[in-house]
Every structure is written in C-alpha cells, then in structure tokens.
Coordinates of C-alpha atoms in Angstrom, one line a residue:
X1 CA 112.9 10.3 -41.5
X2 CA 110.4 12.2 -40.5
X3 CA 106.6 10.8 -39.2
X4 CA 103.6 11.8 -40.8
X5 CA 101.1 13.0 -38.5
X6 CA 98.5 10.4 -37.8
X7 CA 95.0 11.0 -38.3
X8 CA 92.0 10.0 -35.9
X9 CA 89.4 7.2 -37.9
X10 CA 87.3 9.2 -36.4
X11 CA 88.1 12.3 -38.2
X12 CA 88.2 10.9 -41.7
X13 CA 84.6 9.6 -41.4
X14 CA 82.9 12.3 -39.5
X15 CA 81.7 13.7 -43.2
X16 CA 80.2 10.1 -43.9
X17 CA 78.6 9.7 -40.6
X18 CA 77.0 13.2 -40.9
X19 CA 75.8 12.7 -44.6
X20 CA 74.1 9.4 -43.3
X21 CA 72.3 11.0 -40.6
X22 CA 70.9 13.6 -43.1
X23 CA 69.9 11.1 -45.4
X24 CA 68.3 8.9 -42.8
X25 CA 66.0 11.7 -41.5
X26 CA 65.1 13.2 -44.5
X27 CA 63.9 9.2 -45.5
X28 CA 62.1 8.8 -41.7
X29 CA 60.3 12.5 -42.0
X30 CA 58.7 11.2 -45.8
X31 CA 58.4 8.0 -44.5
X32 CA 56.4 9.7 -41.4
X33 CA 54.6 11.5 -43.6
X34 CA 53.4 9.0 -45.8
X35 CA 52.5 6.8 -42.2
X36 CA 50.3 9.4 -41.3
X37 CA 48.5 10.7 -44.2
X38 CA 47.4 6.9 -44.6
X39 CA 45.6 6.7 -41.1
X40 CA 42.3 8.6 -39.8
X41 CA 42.9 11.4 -37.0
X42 CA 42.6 9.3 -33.8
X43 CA 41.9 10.9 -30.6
X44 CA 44.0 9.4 -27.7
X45 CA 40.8 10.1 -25.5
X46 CA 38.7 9.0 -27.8
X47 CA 40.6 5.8 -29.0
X48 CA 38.0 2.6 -28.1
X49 CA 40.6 -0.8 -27.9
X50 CA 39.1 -4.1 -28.4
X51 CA 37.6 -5.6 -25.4
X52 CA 40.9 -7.9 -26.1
X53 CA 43.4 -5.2 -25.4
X54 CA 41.4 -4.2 -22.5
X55 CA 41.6 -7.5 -21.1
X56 CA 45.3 -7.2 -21.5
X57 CA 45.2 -3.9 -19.4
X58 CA 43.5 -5.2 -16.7
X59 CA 46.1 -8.0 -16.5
X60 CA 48.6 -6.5 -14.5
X61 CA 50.9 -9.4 -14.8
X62 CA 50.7 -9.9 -18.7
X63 CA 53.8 -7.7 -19.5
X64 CA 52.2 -6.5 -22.9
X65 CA 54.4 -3.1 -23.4
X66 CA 52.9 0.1 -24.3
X67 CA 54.4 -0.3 -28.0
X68 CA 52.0 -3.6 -28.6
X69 CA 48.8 -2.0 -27.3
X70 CA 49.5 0.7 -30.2
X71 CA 50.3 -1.4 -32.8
X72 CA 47.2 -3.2 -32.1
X73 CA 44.7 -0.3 -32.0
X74 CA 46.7 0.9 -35.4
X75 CA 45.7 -2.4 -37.0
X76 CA 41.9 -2.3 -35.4
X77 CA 42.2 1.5 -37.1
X78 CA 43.5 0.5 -40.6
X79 CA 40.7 -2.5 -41.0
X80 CA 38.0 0.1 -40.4
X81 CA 39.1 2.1 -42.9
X82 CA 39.3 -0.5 -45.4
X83 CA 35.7 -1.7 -44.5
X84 CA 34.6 2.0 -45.5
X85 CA 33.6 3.4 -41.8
X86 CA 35.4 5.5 -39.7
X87 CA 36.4 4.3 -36.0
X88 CA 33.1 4.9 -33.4
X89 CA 32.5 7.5 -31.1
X90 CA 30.9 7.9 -27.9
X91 CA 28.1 9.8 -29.8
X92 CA 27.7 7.4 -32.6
X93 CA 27.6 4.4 -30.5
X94 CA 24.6 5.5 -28.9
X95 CA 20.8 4.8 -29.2
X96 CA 17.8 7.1 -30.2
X97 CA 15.0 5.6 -31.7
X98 CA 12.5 8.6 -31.8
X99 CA 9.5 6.2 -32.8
X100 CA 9.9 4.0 -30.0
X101 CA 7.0 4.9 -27.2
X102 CA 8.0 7.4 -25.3
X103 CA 10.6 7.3 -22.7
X104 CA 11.8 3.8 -24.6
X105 CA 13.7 6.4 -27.2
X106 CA 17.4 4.9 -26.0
X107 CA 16.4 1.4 -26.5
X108 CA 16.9 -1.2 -29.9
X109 CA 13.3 -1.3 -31.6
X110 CA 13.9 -5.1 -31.2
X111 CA 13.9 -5.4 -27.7
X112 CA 11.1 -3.0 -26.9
X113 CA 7.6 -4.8 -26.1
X114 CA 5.2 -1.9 -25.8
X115 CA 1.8 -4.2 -25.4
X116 CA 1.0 -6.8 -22.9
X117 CA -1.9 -9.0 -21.2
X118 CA -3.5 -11.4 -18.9
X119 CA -2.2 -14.5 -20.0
X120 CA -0.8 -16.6 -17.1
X121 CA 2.8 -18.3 -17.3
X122 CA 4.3 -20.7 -14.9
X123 CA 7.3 -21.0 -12.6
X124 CA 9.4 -23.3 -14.6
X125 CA 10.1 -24.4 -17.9
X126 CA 10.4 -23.3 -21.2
X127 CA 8.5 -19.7 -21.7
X128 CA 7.7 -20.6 -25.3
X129 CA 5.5 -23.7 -23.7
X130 CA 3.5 -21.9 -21.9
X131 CA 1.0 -21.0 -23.5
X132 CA -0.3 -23.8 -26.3
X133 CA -3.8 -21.5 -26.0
X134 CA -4.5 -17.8 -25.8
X135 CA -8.1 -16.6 -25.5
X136 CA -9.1 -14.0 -27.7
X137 CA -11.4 -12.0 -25.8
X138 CA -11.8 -10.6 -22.8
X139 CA -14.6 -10.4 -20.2
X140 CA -14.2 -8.1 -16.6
X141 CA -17.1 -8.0 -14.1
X142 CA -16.9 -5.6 -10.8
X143 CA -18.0 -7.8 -8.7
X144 CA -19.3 -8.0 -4.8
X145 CA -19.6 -11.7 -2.7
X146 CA -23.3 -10.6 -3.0
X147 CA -23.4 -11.7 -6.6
X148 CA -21.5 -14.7 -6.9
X149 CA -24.1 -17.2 -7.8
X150 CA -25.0 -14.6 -10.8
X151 CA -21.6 -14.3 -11.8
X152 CA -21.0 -17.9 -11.4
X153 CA -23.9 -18.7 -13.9
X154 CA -22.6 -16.0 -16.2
X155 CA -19.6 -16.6 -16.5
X156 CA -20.5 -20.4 -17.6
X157 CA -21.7 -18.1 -20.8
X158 CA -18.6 -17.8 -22.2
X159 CA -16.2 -20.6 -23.5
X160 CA -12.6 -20.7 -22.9
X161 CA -12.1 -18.4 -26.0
X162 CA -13.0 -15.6 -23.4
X163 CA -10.3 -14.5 -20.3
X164 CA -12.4 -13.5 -17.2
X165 CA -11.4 -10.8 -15.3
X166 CA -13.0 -10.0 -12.0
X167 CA -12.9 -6.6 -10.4
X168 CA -13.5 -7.1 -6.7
X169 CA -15.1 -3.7 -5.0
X170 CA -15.8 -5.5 -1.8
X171 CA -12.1 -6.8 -0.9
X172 CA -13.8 -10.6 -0.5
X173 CA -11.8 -12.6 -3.6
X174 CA -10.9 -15.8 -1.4
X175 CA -14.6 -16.8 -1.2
X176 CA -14.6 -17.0 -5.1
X177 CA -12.1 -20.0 -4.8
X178 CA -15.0 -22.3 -4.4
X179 CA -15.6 -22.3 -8.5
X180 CA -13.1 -24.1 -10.5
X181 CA -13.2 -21.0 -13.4
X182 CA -11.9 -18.3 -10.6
X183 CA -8.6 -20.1 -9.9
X184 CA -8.3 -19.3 -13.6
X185 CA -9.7 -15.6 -13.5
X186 CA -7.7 -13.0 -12.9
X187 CA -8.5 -11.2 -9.7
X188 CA -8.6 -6.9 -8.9
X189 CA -9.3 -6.6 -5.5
X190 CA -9.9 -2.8 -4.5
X191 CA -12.6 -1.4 -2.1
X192 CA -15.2 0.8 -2.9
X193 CA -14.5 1.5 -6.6
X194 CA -16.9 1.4 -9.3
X195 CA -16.5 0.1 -12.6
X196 CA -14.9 2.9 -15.0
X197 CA -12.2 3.7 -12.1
X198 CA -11.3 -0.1 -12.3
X199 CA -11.1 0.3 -16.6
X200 CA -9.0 3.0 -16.9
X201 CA -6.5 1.4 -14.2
X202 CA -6.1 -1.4 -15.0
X203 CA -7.3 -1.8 -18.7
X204 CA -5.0 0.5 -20.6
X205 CA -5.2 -0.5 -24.6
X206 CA -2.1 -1.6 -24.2
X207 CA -2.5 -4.0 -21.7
X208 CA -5.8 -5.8 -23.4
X209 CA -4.3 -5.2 -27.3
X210 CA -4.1 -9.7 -27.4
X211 CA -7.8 -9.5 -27.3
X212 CA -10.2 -8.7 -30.6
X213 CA -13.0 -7.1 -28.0
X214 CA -13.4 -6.6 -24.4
X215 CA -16.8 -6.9 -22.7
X216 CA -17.4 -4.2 -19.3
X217 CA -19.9 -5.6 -17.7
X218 CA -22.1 -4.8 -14.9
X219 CA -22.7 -7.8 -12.0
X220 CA -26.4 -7.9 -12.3
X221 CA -27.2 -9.7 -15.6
X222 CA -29.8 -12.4 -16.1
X223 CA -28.1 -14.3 -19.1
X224 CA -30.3 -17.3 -19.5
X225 CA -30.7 -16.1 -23.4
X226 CA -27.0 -15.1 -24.1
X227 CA -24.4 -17.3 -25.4
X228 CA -20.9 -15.7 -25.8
X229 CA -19.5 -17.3 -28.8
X230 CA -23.0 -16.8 -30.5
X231 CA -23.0 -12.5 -29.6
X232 CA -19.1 -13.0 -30.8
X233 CA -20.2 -14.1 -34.4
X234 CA -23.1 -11.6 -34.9
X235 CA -21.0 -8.5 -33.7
X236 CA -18.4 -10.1 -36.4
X237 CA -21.0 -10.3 -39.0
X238 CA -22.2 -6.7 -38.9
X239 CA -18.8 -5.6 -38.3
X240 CA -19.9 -3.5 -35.0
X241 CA -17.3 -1.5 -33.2
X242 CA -19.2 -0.7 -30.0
X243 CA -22.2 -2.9 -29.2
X244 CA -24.0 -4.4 -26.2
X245 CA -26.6 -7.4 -25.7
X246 CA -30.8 -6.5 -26.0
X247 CA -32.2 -5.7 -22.7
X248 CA -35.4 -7.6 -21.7
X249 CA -38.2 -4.9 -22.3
X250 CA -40.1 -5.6 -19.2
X251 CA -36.6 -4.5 -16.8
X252 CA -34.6 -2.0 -16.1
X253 CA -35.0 -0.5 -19.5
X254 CA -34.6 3.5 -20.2
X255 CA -34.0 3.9 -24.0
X256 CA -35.8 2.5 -26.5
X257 CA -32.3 1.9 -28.5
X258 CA -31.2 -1.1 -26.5
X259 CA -34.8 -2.5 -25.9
X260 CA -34.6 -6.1 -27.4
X261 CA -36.2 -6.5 -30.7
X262 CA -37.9 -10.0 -31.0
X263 CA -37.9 -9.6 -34.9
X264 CA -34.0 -9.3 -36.4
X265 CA -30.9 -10.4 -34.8
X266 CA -29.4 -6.6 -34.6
X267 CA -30.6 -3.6 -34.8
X268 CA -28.5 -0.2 -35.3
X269 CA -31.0 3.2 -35.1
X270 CA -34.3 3.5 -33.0
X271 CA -37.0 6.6 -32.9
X272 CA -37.2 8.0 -29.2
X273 CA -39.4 10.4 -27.3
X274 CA -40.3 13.6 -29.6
X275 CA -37.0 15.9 -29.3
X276 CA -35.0 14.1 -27.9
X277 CA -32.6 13.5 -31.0
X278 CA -31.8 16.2 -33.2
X279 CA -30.6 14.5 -35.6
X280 CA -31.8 10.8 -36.2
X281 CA -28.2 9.2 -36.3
X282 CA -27.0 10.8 -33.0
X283 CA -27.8 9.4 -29.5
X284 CA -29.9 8.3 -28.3
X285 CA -31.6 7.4 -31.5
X286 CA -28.2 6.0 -32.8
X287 CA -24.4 5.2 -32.3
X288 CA -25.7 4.4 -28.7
X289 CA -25.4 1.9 -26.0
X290 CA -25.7 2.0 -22.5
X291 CA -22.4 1.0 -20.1
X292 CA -24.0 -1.6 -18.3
X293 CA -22.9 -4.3 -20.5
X294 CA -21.2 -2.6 -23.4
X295 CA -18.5 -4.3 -25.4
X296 CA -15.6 -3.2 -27.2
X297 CA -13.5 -3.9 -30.5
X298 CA -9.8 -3.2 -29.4
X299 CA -9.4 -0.4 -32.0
X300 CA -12.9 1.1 -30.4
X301 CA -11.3 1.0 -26.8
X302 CA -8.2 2.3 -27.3
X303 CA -10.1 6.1 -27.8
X304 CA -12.9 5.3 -25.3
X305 CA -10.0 4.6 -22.6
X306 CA -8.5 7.7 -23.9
X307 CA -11.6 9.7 -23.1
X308 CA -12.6 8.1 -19.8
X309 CA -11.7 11.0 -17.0
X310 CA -9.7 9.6 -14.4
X311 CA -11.9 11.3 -11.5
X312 CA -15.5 10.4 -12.7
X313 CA -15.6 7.1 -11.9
X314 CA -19.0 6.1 -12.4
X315 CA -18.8 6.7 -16.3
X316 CA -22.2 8.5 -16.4
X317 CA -22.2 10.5 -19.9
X318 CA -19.5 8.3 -21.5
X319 CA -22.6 6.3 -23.6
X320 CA -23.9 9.9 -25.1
X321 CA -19.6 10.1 -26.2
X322 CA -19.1 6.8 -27.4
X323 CA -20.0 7.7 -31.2
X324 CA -16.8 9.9 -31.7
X325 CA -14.5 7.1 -31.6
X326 CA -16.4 5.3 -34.3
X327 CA -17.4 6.3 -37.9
X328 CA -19.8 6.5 -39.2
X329 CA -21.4 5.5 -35.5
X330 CA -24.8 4.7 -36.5
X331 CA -23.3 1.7 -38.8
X332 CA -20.5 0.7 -36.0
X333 CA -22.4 0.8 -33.0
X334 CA -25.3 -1.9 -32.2
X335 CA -27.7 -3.9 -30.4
X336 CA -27.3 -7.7 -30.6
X337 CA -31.3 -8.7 -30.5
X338 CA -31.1 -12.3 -30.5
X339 CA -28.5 -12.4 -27.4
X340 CA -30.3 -10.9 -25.3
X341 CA -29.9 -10.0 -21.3
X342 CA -32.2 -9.0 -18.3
X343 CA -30.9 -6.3 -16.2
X344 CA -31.9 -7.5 -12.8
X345 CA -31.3 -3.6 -10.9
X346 CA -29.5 -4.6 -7.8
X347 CA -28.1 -1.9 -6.2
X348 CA -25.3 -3.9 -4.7
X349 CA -22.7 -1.2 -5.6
X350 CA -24.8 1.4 -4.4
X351 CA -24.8 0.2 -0.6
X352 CA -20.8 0.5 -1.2
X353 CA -21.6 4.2 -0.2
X354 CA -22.1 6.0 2.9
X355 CA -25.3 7.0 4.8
X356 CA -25.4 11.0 5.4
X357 CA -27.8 13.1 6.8
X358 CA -30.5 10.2 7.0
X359 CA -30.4 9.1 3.6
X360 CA -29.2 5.6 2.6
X361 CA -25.9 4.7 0.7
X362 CA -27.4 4.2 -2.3
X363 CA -28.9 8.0 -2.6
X364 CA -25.5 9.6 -2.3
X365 CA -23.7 7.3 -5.1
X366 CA -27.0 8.3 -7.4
X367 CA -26.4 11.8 -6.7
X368 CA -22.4 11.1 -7.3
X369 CA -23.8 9.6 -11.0
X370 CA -25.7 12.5 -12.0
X371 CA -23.1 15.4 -10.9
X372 CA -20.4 13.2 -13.1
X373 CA -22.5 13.2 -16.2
X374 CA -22.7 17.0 -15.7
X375 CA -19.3 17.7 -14.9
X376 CA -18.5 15.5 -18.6
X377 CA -20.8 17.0 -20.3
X378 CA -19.1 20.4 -19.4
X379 CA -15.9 18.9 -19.9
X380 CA -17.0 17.2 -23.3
X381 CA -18.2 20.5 -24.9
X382 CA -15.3 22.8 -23.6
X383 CA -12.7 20.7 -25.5
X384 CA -14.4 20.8 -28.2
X385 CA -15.4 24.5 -28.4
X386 CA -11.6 25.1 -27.8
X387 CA -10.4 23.1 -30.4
X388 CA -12.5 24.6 -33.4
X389 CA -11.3 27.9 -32.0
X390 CA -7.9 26.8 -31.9
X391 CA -8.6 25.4 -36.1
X392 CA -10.9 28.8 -36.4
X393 CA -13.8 26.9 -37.4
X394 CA -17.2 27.4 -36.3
X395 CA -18.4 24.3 -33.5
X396 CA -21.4 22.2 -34.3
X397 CA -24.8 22.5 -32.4
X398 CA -24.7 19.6 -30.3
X399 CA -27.6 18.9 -28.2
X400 CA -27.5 16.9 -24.8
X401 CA -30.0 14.9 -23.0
X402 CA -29.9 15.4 -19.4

C-alpha cells in the first residue's frame, strides 16, 4: 500500500501564523495611534525629568534601565496634562518682572528689597530681635574735631526718636568716641568734602526711606532754643514738606524769610528788598529756606536728591530750586519760629581749602560757592527751556537773584 506523502506542521500553519501577524500589527499601529494622539509633543531636548529621575542618572550603580526613566517622564507628562498645563520650557521657567527696579527684572517680586537704612544689627542671634526700636528720623551733621563740643550739645537736642549721622570732612572720627551717643552714630569719614557731596553719596532716597524727614545740617548751630521732638510736631502740624528752624536776627542772617519771628510759631511767606521777588510766592519771599539747616519730608527728598548735581558740592542755588519739588511751595515750605537756632558763622569748612596766590583757604572755597550757584543756575534754566521746547510750550519768565 502506498504512503501518503507527509506534510511539514510547519506548512499547514504558515497561513495562520501569517494572518496573526497581520492582525497583531494592524491592532499595535491603532493601538500606537491612539498612545500618541493622547500625549503632548515632547521634545527629547526639551524633556525636564524630576529632580528624582535625575538623581537616578547620576547614580551610576542604580541599574534603572532606559525603559523605566521613560515610563516615568510619560507619567510626569500625562499628570500635567490632566492638571490643565502643558509640560515647562526653558523660556517659561524663567523670570521677568518688568516693574521690579531696574536691573532686579530676573528676580521674584518677593525677594527683591529695593530700600534700606541705618539701623544697626548685631553679630548673633535672631535678625527679627534686633531691633525692638527703630528711630523715625534722621539727623547728619558734616562735622570737623573743631566742633565737637557744639555738636555734642546739639545733638543732646534730639531724643532717641532721631538716628544721628555724622559726616566727618576732617578724617578725625576716633576722637568722637569720648561721648556715649557717637558709639551709636553712624560715622562717614571722608576728607575735604562739603555737605551736599556727602548727601547725594551716601543719602540716596532709598537708603533714608525708614525715616519720615531727614534734617542736613550745618556744624555751627547754637541750639539753646530748639528742641527736636518740639520742631517734629509743629512741622507735623502745618504739614510742611521742606522747612528749617528761625535764625536768630542779630547772626548770620541774609533773608528776611528765615529771620525768626517772636510772634507765631511758623511762618510761610515774607516781603524782601523791593524787586527782588517777582512774584510774592516765589523765592525768596516764599517756598524758601536756606541749606544750612534745612529739613526734609522723605517724599520732599527723594526729588531734591534727584536734582542735587553730583559735581557742585557746596549746594549753592539748590534753596532758590527747592519749591519745584513741592506744591503749592508757599504752603509746604516753612520756617519753624518758636524753635529757633543761632548760626554761629564759623568758617571751619572753609580752612578745609587751600591757600593760593596769598589768599587764605577760606577765599577760594567762597569763590568755589558762588561759581556753583552760577553754573546751576545755568544748568537749572537750560533744562527747563529744553523741555517746553521739547512739549512746544512757551517757558515761564523766571527771575533769579544773584
């Protein structure tokens, strides 16, 4: 009997196989589909993994295979979609905070401290202890050894409400250690430098914005009438932006404006020498002081420091400018009456200078003075007369005594 040829297995289910491997692709390229469509585009270079995964990656010895890092940046993926936000870029996860001061743009608002000031910390313990008081004002003299006893006995004026601040033109600050108020006082020791080159160093609004007002006073003050929380209260009272204390009328006085009036406690306007105002509430008949002793609300100093130049140094002209950073000036700017001073014209800054061609120190630092109230003057009216042409608007006569 003959034998039937015998078939291979693998021949009689060749047909299955194949129709299995159709099926099974045709299910893995809808089922690939499907995957995909249901996850955002990821960038390989772009893909951010956990600080986790990193860890893992930097672990050489932790044998997590490539297929585990995936699936675990696929899951980080899919939860960010379901919370609504797509996965962060380099771009997004950047700062830019165009309102912060400038040059703090790539910082969190909350970490950026734009103002400071003079209060002192210690060493050790807890910051938040340090200080259980804050003064709230701030007084600077510029200051020579000369004048210690004067300061000394001015300075007991003031209560510890007020921060003193000594600028030190004569390099001599040890020699101030022998009263207990200077070991407290902050201490600017610079040669040669007069008062207004000191202020707009080291008195930037930002750096004195803890204190309501900030007193610039000259060394040579008889204050045997002054009381500090007293002048504090009165400036308060009439709301005064820019004041200073009544000057004795027998000393040192020039305009009539800050002449002491025995008669009211403040006093705001003033009638000078016949045209010398051309208008009754401009300087010096009104929104005047002098800068011998003026003082300062913040808000007033933060455009007077503005408007200090940083190369005229003596400040001569600034008291004719002071009203444009106050409005209206004749109501904001004052004379306290009834705290009154003595200006005791010593010349102790002036022998800071040098003797040339026979003439003494002093004489050169007056001539100094007068040049720099020309030169802002000049400065002061060019400004303007190039912003109103700049608006096309037709400047303002403004008369200048000189």
């Amino acid at each position: 009997m003959a034998k039937l040829p015998v078939v291979a297995r693998s021949a009689i289910r060749k047909p299955n196989q194949s129709m299995r491997l159709i099926v099974v692709t045709i299910v893995g390229v809808v089922f690939g589909f499907f995957i995909g469509i249901s996850f955002p585009t990821v960038s390989i270079t772009k893909l951010h993994f956990p600080s986790s995964i990193v860890s893992y990656i930097e672990d050489k010895n932790s044998g997590l295979s490539a297929q585990a890092i995936l699936n675990h940046a696929w899951t980080a993926a899919r939860n960010a979609r379901g919370n609504g936000s797509e996965p962060n870029t380099n771009d997004t996860l950047k700062i830019y905070v165009p309102t912060n001061p400038r040059g703090a743009e790539s910082l969190a608002p909350g970490i950026v401290v734009p103002e400071s000031d003079f209060h002192q910390h210690r060493l050790w313990g807890n910051p938040d202890e340090d200080l259980p008081f804050k003064p709230k004002y701030l007084v600077t003299f510029t200051v020579g050894i000369s004048q210690k006893e004067n300061i000394n006995r001015a300075v007991k004026k003031f209560s510890r409400d007020f921060a003193i601040l000594l600028f030190h033109y004569d390099g001599r600050v040890s020699e101030w250690d022998e009263f207990e108020w200077s070991k407290r006082a902050i201490h600017v020791s610079v040669r040669k430098q007069a008062k207004w080159w000191y202020a707009k160093r080291f008195l930037h609004p930002d750096i004195v914005a803890a204190y309501e007002y900030i007193f610039i006073w000259d060394e040579d003050l008889g204050v045997d009438h002054f009381n500090g929380d007293k002048y504090i209260k009165l400036v308060k009272k009439y709301q005064l932006e820019i004041s200073q204390p009544g000057l004795e009328p027998d000393k040192g006085l020039t305009w009539q404006m800050t002449k002491r009036r025995g008669d009211r406690q403040v006093h705001m306007v003033t009638e000078e020498r016949e045209g010398w105002c051309s208008d009754p509430h401009v300087p010096p008949c009104a929104g005047f002081v002098e800068i011998m002793a003026p003082v300062f609300s913040k808000d007033a100093w933060r455009c007077v420091w503005h408007m200090i130049q940083n190369d005229l140094i003596h400040g001569w002209g600034l008291d004719f400018a002071l009203r444009k950073c106050v409005e209206p000036a004749h109501e904001k700017i004052g004379v306290v009456d009834s705290q009154w001073v003595v200006h005791q014209v010593v010349p102790s800054l002036g022998n800071q200078g040098q003797s040339e061609n026979g003439r003494a120190p002093w004489e050169g630092v007056r001539e100094r003075c007068r040049k720099e109230w020309g030169i802002f003057q000049t400065r002061m009216a060019e400004a303007e007369k190039a912003y109103y042409e700049m608006m096309g608007v037709t400047p303002p006569n403004v008369t200048f005594v000189s």
